[in-house]
Tab-separated table of C-alpha atoms in Angstrom:
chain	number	residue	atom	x	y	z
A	1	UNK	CA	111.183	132.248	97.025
A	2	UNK	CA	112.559	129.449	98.890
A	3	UNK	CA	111.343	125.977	97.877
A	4	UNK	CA	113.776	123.645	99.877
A	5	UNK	CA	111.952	121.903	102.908
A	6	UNK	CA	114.280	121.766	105.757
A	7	UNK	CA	113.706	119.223	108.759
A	8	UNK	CA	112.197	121.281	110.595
A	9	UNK	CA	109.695	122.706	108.473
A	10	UNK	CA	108.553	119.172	107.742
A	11	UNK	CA	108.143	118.784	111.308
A	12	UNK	CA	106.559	122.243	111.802
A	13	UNK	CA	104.179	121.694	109.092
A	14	UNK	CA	103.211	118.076	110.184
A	15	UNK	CA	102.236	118.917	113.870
A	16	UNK	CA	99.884	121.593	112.669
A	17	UNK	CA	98.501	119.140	110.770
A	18	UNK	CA	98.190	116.569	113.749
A	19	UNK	CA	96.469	119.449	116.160
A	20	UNK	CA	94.351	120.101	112.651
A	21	UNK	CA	93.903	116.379	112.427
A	22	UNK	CA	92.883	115.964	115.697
A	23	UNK	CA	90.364	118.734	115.597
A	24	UNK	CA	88.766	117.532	112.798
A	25	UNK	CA	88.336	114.023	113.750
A	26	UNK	CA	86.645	115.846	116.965
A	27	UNK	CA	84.437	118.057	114.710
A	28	UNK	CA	83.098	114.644	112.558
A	29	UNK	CA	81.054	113.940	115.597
A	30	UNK	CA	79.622	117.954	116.035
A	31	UNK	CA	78.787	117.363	111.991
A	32	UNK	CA	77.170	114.499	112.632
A	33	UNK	CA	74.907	115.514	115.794
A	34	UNK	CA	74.565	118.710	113.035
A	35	UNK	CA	73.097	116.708	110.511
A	36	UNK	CA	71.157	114.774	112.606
A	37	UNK	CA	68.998	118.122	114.242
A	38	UNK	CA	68.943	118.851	110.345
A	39	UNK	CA	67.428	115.897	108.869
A	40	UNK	CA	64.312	116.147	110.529
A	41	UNK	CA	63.897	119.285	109.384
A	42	UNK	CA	64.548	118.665	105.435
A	43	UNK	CA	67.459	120.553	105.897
A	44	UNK	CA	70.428	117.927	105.755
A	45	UNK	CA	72.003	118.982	102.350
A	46	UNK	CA	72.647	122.270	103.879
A	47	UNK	CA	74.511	119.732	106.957
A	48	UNK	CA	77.599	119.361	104.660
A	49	UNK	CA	77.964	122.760	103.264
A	50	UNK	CA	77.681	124.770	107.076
A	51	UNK	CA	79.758	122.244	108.519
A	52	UNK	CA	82.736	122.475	106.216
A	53	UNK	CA	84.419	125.571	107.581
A	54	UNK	CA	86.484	124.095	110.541
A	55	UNK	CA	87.555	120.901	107.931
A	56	UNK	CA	89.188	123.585	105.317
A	57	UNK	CA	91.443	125.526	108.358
A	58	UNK	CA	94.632	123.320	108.125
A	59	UNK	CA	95.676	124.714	104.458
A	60	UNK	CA	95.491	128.468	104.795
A	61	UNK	CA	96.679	128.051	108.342
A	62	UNK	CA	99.900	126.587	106.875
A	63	UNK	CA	100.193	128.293	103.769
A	64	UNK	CA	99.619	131.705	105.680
A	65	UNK	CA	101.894	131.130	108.728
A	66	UNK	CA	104.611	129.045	106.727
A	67	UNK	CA	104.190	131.613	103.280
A	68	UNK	CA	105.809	128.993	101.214
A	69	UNK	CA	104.590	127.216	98.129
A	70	UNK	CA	102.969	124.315	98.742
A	71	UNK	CA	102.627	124.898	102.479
A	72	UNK	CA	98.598	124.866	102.047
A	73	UNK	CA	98.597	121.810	100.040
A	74	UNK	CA	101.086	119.495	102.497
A	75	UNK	CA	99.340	120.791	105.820
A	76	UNK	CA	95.694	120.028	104.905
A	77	UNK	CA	96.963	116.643	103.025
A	78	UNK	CA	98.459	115.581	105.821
A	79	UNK	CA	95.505	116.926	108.441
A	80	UNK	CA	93.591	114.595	106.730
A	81	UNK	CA	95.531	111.823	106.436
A	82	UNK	CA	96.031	112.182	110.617
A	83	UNK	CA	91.828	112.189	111.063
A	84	UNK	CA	91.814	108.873	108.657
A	85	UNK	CA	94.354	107.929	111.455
A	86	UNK	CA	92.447	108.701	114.646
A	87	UNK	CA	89.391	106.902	112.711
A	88	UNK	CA	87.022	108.384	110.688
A	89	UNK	CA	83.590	107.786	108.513
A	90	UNK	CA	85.354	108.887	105.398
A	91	UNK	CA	88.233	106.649	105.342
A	92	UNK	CA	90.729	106.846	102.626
A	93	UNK	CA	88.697	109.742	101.245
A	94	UNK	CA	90.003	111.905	103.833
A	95	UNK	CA	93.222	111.710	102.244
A	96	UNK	CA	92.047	112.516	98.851
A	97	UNK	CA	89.697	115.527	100.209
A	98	UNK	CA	92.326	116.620	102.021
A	99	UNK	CA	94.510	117.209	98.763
A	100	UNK	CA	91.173	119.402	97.333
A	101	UNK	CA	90.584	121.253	99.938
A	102	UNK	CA	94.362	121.991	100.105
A	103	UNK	CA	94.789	122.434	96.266
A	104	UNK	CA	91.438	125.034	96.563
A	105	UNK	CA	93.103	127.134	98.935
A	106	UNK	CA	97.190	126.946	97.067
A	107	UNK	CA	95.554	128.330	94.070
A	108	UNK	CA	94.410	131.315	95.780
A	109	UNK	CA	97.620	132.123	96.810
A	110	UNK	CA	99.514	130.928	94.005
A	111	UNK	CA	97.083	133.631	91.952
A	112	UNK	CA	98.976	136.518	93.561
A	113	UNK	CA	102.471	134.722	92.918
A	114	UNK	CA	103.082	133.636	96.548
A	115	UNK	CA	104.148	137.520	97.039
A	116	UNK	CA	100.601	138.383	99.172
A	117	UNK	CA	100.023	137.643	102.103
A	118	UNK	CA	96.994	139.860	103.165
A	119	UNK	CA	93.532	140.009	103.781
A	120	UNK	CA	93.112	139.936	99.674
A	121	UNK	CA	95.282	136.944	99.157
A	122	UNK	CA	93.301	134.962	102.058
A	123	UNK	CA	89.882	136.252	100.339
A	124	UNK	CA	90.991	134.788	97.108
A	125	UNK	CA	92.145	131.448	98.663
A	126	UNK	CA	88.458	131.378	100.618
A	127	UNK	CA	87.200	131.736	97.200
A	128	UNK	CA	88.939	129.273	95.234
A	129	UNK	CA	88.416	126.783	97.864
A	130	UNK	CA	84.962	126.881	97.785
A	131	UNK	CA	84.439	126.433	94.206
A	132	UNK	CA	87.017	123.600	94.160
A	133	UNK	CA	85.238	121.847	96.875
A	134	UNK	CA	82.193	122.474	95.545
A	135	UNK	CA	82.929	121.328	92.483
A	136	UNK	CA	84.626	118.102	94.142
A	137	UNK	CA	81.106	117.378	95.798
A	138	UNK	CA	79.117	118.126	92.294
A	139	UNK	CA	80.688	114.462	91.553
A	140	UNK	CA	81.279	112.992	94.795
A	141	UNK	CA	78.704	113.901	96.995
A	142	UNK	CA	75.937	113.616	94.165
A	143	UNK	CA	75.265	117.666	94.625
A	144	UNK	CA	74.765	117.027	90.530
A	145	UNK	CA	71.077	115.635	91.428
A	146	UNK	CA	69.962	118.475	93.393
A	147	UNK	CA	67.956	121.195	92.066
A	148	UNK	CA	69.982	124.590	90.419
A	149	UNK	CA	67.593	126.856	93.442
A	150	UNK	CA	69.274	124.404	96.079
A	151	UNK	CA	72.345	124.514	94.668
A	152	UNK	CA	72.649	128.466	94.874
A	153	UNK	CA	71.582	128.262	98.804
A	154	UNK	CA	74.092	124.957	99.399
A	155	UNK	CA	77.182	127.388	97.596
A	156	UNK	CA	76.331	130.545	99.638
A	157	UNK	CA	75.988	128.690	102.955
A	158	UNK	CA	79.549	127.084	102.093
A	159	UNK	CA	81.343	130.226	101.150
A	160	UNK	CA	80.263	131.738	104.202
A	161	UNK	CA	81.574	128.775	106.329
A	162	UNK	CA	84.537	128.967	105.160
A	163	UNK	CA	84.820	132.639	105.042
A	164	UNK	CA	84.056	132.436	108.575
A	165	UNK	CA	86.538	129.415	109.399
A	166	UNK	CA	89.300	129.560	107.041
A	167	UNK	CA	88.919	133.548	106.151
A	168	UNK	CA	88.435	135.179	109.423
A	169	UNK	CA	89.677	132.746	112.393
A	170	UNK	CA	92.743	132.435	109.968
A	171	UNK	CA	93.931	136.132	109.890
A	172	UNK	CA	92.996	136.643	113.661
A	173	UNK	CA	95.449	133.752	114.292
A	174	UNK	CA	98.119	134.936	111.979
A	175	UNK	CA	97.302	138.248	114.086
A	176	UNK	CA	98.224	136.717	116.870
A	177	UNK	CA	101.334	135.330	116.395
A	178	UNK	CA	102.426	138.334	114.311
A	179	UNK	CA	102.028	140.499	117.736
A	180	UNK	CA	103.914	137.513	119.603
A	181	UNK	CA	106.742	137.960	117.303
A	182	UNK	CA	107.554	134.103	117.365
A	183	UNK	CA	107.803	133.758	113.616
A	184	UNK	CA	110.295	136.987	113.552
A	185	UNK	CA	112.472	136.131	115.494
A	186	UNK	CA	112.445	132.499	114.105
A	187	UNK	CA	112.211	133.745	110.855
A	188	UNK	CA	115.876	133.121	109.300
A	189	UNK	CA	114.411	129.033	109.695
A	190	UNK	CA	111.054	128.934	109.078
A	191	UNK	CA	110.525	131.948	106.573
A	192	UNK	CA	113.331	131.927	104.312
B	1	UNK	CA	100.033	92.381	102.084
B	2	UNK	CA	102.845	95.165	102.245
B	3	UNK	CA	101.315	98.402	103.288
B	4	UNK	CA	102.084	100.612	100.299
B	5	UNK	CA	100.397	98.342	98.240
B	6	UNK	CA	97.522	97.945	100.493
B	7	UNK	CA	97.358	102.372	100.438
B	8	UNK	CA	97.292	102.460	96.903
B	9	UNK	CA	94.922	99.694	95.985
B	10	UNK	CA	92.311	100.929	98.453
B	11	UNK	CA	92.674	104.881	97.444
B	12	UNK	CA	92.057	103.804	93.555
B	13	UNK	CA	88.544	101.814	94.842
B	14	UNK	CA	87.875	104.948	97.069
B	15	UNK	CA	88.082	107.110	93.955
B	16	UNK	CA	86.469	104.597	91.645
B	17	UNK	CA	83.666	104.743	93.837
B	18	UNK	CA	83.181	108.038	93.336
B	19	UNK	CA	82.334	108.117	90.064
B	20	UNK	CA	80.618	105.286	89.972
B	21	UNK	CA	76.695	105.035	90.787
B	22	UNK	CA	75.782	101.610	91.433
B	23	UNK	CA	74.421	100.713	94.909
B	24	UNK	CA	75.348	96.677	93.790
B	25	UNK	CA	79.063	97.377	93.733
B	26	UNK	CA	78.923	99.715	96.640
B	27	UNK	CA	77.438	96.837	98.662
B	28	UNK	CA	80.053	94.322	97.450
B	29	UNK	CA	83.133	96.159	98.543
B	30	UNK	CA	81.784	97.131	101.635
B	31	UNK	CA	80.600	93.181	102.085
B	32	UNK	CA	84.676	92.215	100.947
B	33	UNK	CA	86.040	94.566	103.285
B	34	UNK	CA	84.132	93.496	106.038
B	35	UNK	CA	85.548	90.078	105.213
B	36	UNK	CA	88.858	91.295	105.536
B	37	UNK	CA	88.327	93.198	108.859
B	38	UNK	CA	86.700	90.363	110.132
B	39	UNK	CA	89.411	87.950	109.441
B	40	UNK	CA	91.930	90.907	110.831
B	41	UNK	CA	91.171	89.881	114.416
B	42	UNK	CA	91.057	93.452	115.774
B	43	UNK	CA	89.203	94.456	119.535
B	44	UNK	CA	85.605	93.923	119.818
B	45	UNK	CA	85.561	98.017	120.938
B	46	UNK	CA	86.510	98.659	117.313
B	47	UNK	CA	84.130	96.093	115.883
B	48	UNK	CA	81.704	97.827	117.568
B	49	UNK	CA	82.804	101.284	116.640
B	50	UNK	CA	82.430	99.465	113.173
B	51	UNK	CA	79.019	98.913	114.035
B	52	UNK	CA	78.075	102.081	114.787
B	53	UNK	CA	80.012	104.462	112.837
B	54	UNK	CA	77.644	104.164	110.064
B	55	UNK	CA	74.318	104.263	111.248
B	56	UNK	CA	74.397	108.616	111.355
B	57	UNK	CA	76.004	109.373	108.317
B	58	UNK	CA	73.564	106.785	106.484
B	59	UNK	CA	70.276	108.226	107.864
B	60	UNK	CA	71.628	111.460	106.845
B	61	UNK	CA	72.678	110.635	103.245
B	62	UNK	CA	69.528	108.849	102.919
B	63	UNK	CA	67.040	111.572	104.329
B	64	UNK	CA	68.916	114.035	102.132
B	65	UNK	CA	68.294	112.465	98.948
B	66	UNK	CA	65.308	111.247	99.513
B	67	UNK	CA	63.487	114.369	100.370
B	68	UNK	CA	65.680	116.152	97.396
B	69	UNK	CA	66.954	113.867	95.044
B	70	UNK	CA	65.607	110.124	93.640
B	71	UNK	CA	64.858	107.134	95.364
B	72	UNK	CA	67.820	105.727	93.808
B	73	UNK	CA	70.294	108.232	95.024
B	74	UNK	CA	69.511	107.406	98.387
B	75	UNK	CA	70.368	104.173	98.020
B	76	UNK	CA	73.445	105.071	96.078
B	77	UNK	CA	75.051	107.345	98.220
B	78	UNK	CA	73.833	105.363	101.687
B	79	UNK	CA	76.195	102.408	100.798
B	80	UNK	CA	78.771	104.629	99.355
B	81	UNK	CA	79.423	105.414	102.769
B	82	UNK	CA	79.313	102.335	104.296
B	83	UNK	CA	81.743	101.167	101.196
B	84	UNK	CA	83.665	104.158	102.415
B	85	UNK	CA	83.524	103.551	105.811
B	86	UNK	CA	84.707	99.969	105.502
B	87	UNK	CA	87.590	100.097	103.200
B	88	UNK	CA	88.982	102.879	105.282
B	89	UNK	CA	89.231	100.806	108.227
B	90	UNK	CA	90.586	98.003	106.416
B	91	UNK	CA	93.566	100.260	105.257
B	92	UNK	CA	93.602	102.580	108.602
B	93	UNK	CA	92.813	99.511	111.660
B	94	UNK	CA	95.067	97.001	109.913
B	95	UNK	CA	98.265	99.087	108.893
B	96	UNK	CA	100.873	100.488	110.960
B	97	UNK	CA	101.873	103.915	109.380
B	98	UNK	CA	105.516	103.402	110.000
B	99	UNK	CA	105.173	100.726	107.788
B	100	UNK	CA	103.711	102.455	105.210
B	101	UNK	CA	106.328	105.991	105.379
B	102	UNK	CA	108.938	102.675	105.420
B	103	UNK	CA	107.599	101.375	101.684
B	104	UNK	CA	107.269	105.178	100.702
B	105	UNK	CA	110.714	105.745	101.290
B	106	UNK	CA	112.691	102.397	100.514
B	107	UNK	CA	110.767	101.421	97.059
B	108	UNK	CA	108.804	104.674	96.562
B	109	UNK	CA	111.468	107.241	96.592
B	110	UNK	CA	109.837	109.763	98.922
B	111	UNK	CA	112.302	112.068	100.318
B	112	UNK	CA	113.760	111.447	103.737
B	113	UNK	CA	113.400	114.522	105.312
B	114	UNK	CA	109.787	114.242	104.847
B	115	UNK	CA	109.605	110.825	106.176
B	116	UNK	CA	111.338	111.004	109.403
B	117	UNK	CA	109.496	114.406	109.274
B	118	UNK	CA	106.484	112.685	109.484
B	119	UNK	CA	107.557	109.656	112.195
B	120	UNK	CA	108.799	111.861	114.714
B	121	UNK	CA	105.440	114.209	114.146
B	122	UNK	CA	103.931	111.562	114.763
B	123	UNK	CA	105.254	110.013	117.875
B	124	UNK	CA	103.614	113.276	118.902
B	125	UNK	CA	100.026	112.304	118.763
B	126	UNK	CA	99.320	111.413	122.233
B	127	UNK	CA	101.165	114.282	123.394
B	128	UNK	CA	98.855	117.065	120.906
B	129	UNK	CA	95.750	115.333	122.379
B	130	UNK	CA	97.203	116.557	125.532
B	131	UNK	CA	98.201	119.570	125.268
B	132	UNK	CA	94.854	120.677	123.692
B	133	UNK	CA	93.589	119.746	127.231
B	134	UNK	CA	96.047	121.186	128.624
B	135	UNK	CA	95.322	124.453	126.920
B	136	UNK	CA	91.499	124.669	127.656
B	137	UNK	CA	92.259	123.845	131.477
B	138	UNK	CA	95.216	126.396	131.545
B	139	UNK	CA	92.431	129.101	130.048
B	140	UNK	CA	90.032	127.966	132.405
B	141	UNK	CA	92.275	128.956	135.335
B	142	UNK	CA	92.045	132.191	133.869
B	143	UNK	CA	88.547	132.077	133.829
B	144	UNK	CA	88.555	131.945	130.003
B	145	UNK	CA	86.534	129.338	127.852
B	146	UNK	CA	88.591	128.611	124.714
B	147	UNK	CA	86.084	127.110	122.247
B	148	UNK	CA	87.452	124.814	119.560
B	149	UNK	CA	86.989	127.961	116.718
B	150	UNK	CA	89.205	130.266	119.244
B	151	UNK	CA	92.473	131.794	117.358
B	152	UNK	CA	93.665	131.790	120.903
B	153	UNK	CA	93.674	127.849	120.960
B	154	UNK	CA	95.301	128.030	117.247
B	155	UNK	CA	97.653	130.676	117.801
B	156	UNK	CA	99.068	128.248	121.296
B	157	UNK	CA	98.663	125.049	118.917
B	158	UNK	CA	100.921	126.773	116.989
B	159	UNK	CA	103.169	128.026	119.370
B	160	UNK	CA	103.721	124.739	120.501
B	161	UNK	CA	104.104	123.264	117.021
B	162	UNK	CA	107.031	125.845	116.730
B	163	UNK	CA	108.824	124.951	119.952
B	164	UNK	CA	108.640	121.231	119.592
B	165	UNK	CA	109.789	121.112	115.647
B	166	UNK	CA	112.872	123.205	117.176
B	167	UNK	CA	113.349	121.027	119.838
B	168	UNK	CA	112.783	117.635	117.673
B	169	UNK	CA	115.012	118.513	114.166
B	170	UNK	CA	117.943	120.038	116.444
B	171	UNK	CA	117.278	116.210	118.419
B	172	UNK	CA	117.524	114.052	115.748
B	173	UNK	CA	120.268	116.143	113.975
B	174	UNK	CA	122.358	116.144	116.821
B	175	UNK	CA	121.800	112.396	116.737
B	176	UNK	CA	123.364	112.122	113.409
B	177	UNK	CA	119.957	112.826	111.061
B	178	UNK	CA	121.478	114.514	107.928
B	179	UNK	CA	118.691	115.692	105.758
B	180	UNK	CA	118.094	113.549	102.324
B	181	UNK	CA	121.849	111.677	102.947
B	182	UNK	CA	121.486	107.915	101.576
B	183	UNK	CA	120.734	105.661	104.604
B	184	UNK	CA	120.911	102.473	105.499
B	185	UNK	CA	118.117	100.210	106.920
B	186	UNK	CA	117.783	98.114	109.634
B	187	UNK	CA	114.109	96.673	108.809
B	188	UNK	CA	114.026	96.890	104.861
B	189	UNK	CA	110.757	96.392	103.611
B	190	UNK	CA	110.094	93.666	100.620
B	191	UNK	CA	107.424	93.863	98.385
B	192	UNK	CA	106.165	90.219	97.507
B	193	UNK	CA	104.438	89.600	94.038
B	194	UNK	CA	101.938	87.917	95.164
B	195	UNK	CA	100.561	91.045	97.368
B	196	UNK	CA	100.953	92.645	93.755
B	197	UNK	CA	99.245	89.996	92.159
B	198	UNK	CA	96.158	90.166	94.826
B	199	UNK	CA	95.737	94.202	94.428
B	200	UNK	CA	95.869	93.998	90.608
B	201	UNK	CA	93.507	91.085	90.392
B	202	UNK	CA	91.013	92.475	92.764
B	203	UNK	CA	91.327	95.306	90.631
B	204	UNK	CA	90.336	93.630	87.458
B	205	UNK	CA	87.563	92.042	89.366
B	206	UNK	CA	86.353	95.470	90.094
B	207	UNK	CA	86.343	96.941	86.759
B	208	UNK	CA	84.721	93.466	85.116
B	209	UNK	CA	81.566	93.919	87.646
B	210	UNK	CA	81.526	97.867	87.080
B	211	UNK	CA	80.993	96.910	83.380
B	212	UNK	CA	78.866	94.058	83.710
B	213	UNK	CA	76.730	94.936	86.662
């Protein structure tokens, strides 16, 4: 496995992460409109959990595209260190999320060694990031107060979210550019 | 205050805050941050987006805990995010982030290829906002609607992440970049004590009101 980060991986790497950045700063505002329809309704916890999908895309996007340790971590850091840039309710935090939701989604990768890359390896990053995160919003979010019944339904909603988001839109991506051939025929620089 | 310093003092409130439970010391920071914002002198459009930001997330937070959680909670977690909301801006509206990858590389060590990495990604920001438009309207032509969860709109973002990284790292090495060499700088970057000082006191401050408040 190659570990050195050449110039242009850094740069590779970073502009996913400003596209990802840029998307979720756009996607704050859809959340919030979200959790406003919700409220009304009683409904708001589940707000957070639906909603998180699109926010978790930027790690396995990198980590599955680039296939290199640490790719997952350093895309979705960085994606959320370019929303706290554009401006965003969370501040700082985004930065520190970021790192979670990026660390949730290395470990299920680094389980298989960094030597899978299929639909089993993504399906075990999906998985670890939604405990992590969960578990990040047990303390932060003050999911600790909520009832063990709501807490069930707020887990399930999440892992499909991100199932949906960071599973499924993921591999049709990678599908994408795997047919297009760009990261073959590029693949002596950025897969090596 | 030096920008590094600035970054680091405001991510260890952040995360302080998140452990802690005490609507009283949410409400302070967010009061002394306001302060500083205030005395920043930025554009009345972001004081206003200041204004506003907010007022969503709080009636959310507060609905949700108050139909499921304690009375208290809702308080809690309402001016968390205002807390939130407020120190970010005083790191992310007052600091250039040049500045800050500057400090990260002269006094913090952080690897050059990542920080001219990161400057000349970016430079790119105006151009991604762009070409996202420019993506949509090129599907459009084709009679196409490329929503924002569309691996069609990833897969080009990515295709055009690809061609410009090329086109960027064989720029700058051409211009003499040489990956984690020892450089020179024109504009070195000086930490003062007394911004030191200032983060460390505040610091204490913090941690004297978390235990007496």
């Amino acid at each position: 496995m190659h570990t050195k980060w050449s110039l242009r991986d850094v740069i590779f790497i970073a502009l996913i992460a400003v596209f990802f950045g840029f998307i979720f700063w756009a996607w704050a505002f859809a959340y919030n409109v979200i959790a406003a329809i919700l409220t009304p309704m009683g409904l708001s916890p589940y707000a957070n959990d639906a909603t998180i999908g699109p926010w978790l895309m930027a790690g396995p996007m990198a980590g599955y595209i680039i296939r290199r340790a640490g790719a997952s971590i350093i895309g979705e850091t960085l994606a959320g260190t370019i929303e706290m840039v554009f401006g965003s309710q969370w501040g700082v935090m985004n930065i520190v999320a970021g790192a979670i939701q990026g660390l949730g989604t290395e470990i299920g990768f680094a389980i298989f060694g960094y030597r899978r890359w299929d639909k089993t390896s993504l399906t075990a990053s999906v998985i670890t990031v939604t405990i992590v995160t969960f578990g990040w919003d047990l303390l932060r979010n003050g999911y600790a107060q909520y009832s063990f019944g709501l807490l069930v339904g707020l887990f399930i909603t999440r892992l499909i979210s991100s199932a949906i988001f960071a599973g499924v839109i993921v591999y049709f991506t990678q599908k994408l550019i795997a047919k297009s051939g760009i990261l073959t025929t590029h693949q002596s620089e950025v897969i090596s | 205050m030096n920008s590094g310093v600035k970054f680091v003092f405001i991510l260890i409130v952040s995360i302080e805050l998140t452990f802690i439970l005490n609507a009283c010391i949410n409400f302070i920071v967010a009061i002394v941050a306001a302060i500083y914002l205030m005395l920043s002198r930025l554009t009345w459009q972001r004081y206003l987006l200041l204004v506003l930001m907010p007022i969503l997330p709080v009636l959310g937070a507060w609905t949700s805990f108050s139909t499921y959680g304690t009375h208290n909670m809702a308080i809690v977690m309402a001016t968390r995010i205002v807390a939130y909301i407020y120190l970010g801006a005083a790191f992310s509206f007052t600091t250039n982030m040049v500045d800050l990858l500057n400090t990260l590389e002269q006094k913090w060590h952080l690897p050059t290829t990542f920080v001219y990495g990161l400057r000349g990604a970016l430079t790119f920001v105006p151009r991604v906002k762009q070409e996202i438009k420019t993506i949509h309207i090129a599907a459009l032509m084709r009679g196409e609607h490329l929503s924002f969860y569309s691996p069609q709109l990833f897969f080009k973002a990515i295709l055009v992440s690809l061609q410009w990284s090329t086109r960027l790292s064989t720029a700058m090495v051409s211009h003499g970049f040489t990956e984690n060499a020892p450089r020179t700088h024109f504009q070195s970057i000086i930490i003062q004590k007394r911004d030191w000082l200032i983060a460390i006191s505040l610091l204490v401050i913090l941690q004297l009101m978390i235990a007496y408040l």
